[in-house]
PDB file of C-alpha atoms in Angstrom:
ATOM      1  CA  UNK A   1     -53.857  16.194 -63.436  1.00  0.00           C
ATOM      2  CA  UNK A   2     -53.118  18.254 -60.324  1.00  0.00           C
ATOM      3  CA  UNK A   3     -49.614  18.365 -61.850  1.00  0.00           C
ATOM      4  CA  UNK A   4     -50.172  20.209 -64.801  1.00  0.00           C
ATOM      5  CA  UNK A   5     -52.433  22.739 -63.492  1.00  0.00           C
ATOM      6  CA  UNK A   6     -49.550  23.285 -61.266  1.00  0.00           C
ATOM      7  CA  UNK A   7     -47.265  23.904 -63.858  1.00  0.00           C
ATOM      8  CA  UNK A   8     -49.690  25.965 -66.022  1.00  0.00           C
ATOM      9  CA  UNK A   9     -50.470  28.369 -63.471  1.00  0.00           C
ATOM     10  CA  UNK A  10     -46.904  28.848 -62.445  1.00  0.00           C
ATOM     11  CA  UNK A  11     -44.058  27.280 -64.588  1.00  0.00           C
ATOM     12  CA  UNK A  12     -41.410  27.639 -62.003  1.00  0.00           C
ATOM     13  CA  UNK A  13     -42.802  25.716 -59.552  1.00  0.00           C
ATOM     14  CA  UNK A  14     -41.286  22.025 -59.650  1.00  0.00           C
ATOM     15  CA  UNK A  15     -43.382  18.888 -58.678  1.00  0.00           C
ATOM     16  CA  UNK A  16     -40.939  15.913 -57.289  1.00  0.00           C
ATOM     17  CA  UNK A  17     -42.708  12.737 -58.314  1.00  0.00           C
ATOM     18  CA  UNK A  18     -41.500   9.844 -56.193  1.00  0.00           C
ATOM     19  CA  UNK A  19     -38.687   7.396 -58.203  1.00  0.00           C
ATOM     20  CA  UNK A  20     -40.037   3.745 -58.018  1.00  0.00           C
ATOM     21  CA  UNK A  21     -37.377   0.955 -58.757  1.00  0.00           C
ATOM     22  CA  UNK A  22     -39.128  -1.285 -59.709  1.00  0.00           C
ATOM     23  CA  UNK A  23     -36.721  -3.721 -60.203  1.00  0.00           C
ATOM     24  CA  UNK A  24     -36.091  -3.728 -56.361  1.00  0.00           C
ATOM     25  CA  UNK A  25     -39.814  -5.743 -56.315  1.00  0.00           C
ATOM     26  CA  UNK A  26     -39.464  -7.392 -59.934  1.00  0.00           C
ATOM     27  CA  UNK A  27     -36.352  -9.227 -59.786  1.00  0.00           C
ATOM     28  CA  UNK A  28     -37.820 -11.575 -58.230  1.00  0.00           C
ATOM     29  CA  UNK A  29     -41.368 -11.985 -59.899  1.00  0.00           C
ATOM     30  CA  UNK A  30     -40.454 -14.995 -61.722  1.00  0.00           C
ATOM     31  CA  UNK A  31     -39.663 -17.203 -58.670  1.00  0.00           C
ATOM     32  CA  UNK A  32     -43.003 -16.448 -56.599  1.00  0.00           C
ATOM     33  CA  UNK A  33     -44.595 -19.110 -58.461  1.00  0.00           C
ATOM     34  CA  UNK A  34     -42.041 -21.194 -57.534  1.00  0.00           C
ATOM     35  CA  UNK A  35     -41.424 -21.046 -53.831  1.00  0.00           C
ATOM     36  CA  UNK A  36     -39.734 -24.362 -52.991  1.00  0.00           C
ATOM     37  CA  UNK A  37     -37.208 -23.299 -55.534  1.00  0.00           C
ATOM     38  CA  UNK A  38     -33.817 -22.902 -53.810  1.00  0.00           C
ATOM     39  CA  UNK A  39     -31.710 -21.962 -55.956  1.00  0.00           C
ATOM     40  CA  UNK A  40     -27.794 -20.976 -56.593  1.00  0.00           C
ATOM     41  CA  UNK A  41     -28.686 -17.413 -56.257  1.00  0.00           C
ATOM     42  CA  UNK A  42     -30.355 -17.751 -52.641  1.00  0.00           C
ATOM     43  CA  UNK A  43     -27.350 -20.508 -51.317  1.00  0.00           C
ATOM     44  CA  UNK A  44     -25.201 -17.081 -52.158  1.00  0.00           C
ATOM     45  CA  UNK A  45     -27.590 -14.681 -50.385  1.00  0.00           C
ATOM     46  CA  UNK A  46     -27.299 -16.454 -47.352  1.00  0.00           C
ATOM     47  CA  UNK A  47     -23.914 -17.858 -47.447  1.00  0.00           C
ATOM     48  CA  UNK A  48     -22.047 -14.233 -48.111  1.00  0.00           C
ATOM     49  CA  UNK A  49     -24.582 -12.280 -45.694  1.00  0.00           C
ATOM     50  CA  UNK A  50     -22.188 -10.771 -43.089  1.00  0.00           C
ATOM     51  CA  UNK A  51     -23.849  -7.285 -41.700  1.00  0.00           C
ATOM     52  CA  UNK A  52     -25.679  -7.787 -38.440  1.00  0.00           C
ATOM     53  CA  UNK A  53     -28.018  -5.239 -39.796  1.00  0.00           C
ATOM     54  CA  UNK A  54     -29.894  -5.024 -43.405  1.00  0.00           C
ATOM     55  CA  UNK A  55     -28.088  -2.910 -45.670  1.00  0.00           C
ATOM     56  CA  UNK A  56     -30.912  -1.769 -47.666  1.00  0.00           C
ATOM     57  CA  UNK A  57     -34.530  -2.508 -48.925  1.00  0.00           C
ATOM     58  CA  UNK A  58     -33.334  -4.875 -51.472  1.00  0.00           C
ATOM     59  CA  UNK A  59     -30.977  -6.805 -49.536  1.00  0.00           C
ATOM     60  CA  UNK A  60     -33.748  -6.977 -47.012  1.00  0.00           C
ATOM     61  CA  UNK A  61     -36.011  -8.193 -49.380  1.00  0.00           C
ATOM     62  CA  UNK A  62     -33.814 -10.429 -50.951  1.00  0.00           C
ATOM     63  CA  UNK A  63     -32.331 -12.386 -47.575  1.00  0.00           C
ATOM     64  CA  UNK A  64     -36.394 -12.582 -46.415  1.00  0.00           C
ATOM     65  CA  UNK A  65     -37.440 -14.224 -49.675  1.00  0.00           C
ATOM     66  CA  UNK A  66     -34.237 -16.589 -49.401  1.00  0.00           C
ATOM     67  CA  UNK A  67     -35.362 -17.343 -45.666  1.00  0.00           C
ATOM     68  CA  UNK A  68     -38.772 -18.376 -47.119  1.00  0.00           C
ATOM     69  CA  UNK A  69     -37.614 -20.646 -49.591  1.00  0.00           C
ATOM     70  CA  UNK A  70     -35.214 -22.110 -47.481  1.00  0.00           C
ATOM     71  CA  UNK A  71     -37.942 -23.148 -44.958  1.00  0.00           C
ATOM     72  CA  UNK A  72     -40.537 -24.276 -48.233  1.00  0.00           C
ATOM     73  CA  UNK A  73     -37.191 -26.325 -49.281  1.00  0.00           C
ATOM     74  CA  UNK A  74     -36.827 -27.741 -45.553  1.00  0.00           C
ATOM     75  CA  UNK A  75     -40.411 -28.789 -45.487  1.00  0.00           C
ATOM     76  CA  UNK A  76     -40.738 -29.957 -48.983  1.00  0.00           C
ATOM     77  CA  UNK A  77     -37.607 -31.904 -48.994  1.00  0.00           C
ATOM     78  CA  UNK A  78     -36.882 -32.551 -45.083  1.00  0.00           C
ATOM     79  CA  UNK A  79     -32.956 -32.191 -45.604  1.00  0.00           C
ATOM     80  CA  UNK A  80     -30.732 -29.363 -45.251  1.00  0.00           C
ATOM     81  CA  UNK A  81     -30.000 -28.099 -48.996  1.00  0.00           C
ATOM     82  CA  UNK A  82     -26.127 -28.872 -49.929  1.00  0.00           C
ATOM     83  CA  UNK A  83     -23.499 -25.600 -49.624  1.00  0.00           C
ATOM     84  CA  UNK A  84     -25.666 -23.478 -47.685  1.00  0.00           C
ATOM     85  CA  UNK A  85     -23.489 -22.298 -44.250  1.00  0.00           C
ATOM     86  CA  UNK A  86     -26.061 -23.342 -41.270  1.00  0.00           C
ATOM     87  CA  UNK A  87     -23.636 -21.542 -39.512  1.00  0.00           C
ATOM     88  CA  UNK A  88     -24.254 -18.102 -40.819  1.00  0.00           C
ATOM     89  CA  UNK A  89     -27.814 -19.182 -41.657  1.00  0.00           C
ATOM     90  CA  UNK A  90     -28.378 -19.652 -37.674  1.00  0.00           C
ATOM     91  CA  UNK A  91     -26.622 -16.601 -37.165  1.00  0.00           C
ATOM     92  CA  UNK A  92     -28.821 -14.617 -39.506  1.00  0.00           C
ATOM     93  CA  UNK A  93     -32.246 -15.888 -37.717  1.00  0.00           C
ATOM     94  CA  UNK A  94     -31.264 -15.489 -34.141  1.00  0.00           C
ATOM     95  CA  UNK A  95     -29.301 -11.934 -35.079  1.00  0.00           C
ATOM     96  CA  UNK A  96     -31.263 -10.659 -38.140  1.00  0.00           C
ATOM     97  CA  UNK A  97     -34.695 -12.294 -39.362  1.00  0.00           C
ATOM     98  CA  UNK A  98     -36.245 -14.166 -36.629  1.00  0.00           C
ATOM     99  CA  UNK A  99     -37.931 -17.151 -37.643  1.00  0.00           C
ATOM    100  CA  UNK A 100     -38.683 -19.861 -33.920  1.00  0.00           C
ATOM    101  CA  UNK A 101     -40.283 -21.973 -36.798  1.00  0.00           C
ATOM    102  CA  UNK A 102     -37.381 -22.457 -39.150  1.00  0.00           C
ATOM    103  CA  UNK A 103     -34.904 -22.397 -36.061  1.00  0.00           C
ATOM    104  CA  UNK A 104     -36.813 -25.470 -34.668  1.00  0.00           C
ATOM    105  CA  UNK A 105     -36.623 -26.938 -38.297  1.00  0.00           C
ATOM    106  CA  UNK A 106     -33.121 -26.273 -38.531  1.00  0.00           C
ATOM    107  CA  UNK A 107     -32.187 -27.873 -34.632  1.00  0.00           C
ATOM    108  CA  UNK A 108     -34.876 -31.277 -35.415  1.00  0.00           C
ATOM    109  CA  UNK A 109     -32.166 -31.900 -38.851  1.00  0.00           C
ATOM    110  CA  UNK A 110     -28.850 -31.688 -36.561  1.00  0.00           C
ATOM    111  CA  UNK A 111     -30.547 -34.506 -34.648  1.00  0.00           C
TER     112      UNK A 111
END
């Protein structure tokens, strides 16, 4: 509303309206109903994670949600999910995303 009064009045001012990508928070929409789904796609989220830091929002987003149903998997299932790296998972929470919980899951299944 404010927008086009803006314009009327005075055509050459220009109004930036925030981009949304939505996608960013929809791709994965389907699986929150699912969360001790571990799938394929979150084995190779955490498996080819290298950068100490996040690169971005999604990648963020992405390696958080793959923490979470890693740890849903872990308590559902009590066994660490075949082809995941614990390695590089263990190097992620103590560098990255810092989970005590799912780092005292993780030591309790090497025993």
């Amino acid at each position: 509303m404010a927008e086009k009064i803006l314009r009327r009045t005075n055509p050459d001012i220009i109004v930036e309206k925030p981009i949304i990508n939505s996608r960013v928070y929809d791709n994965n929409a389907h699986r929150s109903s699912r969360p001790y789904n571990l799938d394929e796609k979150d084995i190779n989220i955490l498996n080819n994670f290298k950068d100490i830091r996040y690169k971005d929002q999604q990648t963020r987003e992405a390696v958080e949600g793959a923490m979470k149903r890693l740890k849903d998997y872990i308590f559902k299932n009590n066994k660490w999910p075949e082809g995941l790296d614990r390695d590089n998972v263990i190097r992620i929470l103590t560098n990255v995303h810092y989970d005590e919980e799912l780092l005292e899951l993780i030591k309790t299944l090497s025993n």
